[in-house]
Coordinates of C-alpha atoms in Angstrom, one line a residue:
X1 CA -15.4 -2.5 -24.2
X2 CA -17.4 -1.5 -21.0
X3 CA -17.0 -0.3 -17.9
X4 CA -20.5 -1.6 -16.0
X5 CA -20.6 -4.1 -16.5
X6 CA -16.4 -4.5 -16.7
X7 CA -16.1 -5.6 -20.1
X8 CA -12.9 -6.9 -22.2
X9 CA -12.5 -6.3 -26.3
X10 CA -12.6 -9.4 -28.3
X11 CA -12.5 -9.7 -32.2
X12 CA -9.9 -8.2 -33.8
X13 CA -9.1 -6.4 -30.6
X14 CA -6.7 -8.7 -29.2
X15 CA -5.2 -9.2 -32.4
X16 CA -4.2 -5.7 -32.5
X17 CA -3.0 -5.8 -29.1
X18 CA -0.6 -8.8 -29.8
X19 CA 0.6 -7.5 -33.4
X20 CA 1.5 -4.1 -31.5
X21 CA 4.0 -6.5 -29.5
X22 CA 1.8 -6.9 -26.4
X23 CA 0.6 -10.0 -24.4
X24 CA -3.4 -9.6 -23.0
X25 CA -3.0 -10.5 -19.2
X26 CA -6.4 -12.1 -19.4
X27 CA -5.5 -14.0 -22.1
X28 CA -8.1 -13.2 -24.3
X29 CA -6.4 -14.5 -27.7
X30 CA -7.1 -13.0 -31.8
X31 CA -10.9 -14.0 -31.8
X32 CA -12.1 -14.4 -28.9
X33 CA -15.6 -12.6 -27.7
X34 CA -15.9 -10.0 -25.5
X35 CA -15.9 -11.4 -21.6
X36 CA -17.9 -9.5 -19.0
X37 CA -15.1 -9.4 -16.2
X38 CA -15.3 -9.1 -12.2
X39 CA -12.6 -6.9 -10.1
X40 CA -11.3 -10.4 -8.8
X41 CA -10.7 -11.0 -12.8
X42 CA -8.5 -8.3 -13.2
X43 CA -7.1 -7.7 -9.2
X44 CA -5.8 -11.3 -10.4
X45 CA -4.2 -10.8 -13.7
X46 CA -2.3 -7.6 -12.2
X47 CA -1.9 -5.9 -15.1
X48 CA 1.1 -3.4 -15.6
X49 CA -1.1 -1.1 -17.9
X50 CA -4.7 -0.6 -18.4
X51 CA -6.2 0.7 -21.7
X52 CA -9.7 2.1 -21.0
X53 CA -11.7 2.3 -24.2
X54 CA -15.1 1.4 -24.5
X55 CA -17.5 0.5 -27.3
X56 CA -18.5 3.7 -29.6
X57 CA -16.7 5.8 -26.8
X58 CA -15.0 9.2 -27.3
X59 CA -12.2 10.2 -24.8
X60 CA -14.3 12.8 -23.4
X61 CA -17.4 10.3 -23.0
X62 CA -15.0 7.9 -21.5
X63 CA -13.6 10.2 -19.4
X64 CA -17.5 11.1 -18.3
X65 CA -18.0 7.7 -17.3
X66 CA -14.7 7.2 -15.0
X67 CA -16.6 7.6 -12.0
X68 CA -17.8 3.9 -12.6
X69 CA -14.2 2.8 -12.3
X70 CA -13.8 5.5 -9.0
X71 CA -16.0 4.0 -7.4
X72 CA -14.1 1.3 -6.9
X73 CA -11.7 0.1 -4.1
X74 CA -10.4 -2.8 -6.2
X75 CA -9.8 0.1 -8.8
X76 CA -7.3 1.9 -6.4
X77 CA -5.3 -1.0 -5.5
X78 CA -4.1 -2.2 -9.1
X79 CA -0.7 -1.5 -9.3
X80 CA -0.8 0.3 -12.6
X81 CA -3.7 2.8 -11.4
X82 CA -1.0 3.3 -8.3
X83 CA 1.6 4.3 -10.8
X84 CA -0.4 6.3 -13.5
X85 CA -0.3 3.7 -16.1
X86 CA -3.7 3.8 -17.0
X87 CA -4.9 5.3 -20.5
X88 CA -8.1 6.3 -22.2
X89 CA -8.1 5.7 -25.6
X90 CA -10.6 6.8 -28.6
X91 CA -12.5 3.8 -29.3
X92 CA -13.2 4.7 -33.0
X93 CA -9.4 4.2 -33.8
X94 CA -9.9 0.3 -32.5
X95 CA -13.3 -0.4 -34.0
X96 CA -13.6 0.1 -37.8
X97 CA -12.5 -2.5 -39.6
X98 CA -10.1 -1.3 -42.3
X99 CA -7.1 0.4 -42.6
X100 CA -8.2 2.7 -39.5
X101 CA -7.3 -0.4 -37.6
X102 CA -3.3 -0.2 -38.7
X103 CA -3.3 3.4 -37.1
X104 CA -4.8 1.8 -34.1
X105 CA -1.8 -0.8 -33.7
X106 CA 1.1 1.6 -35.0
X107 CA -0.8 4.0 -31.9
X108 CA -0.8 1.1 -29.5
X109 CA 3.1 0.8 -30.2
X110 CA 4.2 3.9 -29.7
X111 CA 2.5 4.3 -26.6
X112 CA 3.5 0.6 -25.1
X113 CA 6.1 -0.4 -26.6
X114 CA 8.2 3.4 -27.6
X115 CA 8.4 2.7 -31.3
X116 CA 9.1 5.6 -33.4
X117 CA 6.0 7.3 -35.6
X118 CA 6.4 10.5 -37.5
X119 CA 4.9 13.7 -36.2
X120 CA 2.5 13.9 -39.0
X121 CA 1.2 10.7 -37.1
X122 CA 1.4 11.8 -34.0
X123 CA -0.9 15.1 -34.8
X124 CA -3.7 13.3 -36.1
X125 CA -3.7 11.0 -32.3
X126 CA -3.6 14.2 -30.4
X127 CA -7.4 13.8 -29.4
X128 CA -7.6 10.0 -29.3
X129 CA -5.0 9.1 -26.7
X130 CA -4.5 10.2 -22.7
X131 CA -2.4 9.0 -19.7
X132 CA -3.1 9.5 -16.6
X133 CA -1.1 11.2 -14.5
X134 CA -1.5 10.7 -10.8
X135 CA 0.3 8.1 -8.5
X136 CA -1.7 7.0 -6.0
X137 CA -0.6 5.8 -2.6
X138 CA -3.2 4.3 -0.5
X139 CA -1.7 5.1 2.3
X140 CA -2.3 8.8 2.4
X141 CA -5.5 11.1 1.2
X142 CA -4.2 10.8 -2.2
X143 CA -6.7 8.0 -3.5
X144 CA -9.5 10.5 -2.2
X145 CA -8.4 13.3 -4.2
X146 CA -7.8 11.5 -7.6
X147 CA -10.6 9.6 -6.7
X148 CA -13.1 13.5 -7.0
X149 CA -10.6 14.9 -9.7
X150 CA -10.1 11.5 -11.9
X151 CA -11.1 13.3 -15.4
X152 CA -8.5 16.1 -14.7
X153 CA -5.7 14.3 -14.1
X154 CA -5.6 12.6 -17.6
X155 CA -3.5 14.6 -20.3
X156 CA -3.0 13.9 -24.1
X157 CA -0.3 11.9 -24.8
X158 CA 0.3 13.2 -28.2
X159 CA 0.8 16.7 -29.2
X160 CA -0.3 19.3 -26.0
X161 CA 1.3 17.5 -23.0
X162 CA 3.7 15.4 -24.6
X163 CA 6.3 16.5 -26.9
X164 CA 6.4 12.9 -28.6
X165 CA 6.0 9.6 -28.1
X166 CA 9.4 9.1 -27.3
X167 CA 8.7 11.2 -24.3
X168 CA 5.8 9.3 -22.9
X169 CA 7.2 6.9 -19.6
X170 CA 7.1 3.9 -21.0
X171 CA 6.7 0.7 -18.4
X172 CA 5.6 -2.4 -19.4
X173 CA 2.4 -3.5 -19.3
X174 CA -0.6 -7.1 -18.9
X175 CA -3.7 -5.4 -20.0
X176 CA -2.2 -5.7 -23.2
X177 CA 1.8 -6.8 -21.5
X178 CA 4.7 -6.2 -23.4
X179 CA 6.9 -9.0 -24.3

């Protein structure tokens, strides 16, 4: 929902999250309100995969705004930012109540959990979904580059850069973690 203050979807949000096949690492459960979190919140629940989509965002405002998450050390030393399991997602797809909100969970499944959608589908996500595609090891200059270039290194994960969903690395994930 927000990314300063660190902000968590509740609602319906959750709800999709879980009917997509996913468990929230922090818990949040169908209904819950929206939780301002710390980096200690999240650094604890060591999620596999984060979803990054806040309120009324667009991928390209989202992707605007990364530096706020950049900026942070406790950023670069979640696992799933080490790994590239991050994501930006269009907010809009999440946030309309109606049937808008079925795409949202049939999108949330193909891209967490692999299941199958037809390329009509997919061609109507190719501007509301992107994976980033960096691995990070803190040990090297790595973090410092991604850290500059963080915008860039997120690609579409429908249509452009990936064939299919099918073809997207699928890992589990907490942020929404698969069963």
């Amino acid at each position: 929902e927000g990314l300063a203050p660190l902000c968590t979807g509740g609602g319906w949000l959750p709800d999709m999250k879980e009917r997509a096949g996913c468990i929230d690492a922090l818990g949040d459960r169908p209904g819950c309100k929206p939780k301002i979190r710390t980096w200690k919140d999240i650094q604890d629940a060591d999620p596999d995969i984060i979803l990054i989509s806040p309120c009324s965002g667009s991928p390209t405002r989202t992707m605007n705004e990364l530096h706020l998450l950049a900026s942070a050390a406790e950023f670069w030393s979640l696992r799933c930012v080490q790994r590239g399991d991050v994501y930006v997602l269009d907010h809009s797809i999440f946030s309309r109540p109606g049937p808008r909100l079925i795409d949202g969970i049939e999108m949330l499944a193909a891209l967490l959990k692999g299941c199958k959608v037809d390329d009509d589908r997919t061609k109507e996500w190719t501007s509301l979904a992107y994976k980033y595609e960096c691995r990070v090891d803190m040990g090297d200059s790595t973090a410092a580059h991604c850290t500059t270039e963080l915008a860039q290194r997120f690609k579409p994960c429908f249509g452009g850069h990936f064939a299919s969903a099918a073809d997207i690395p699928l890992t589990s994930d907490r942020l929404v973690r698969c069963q």
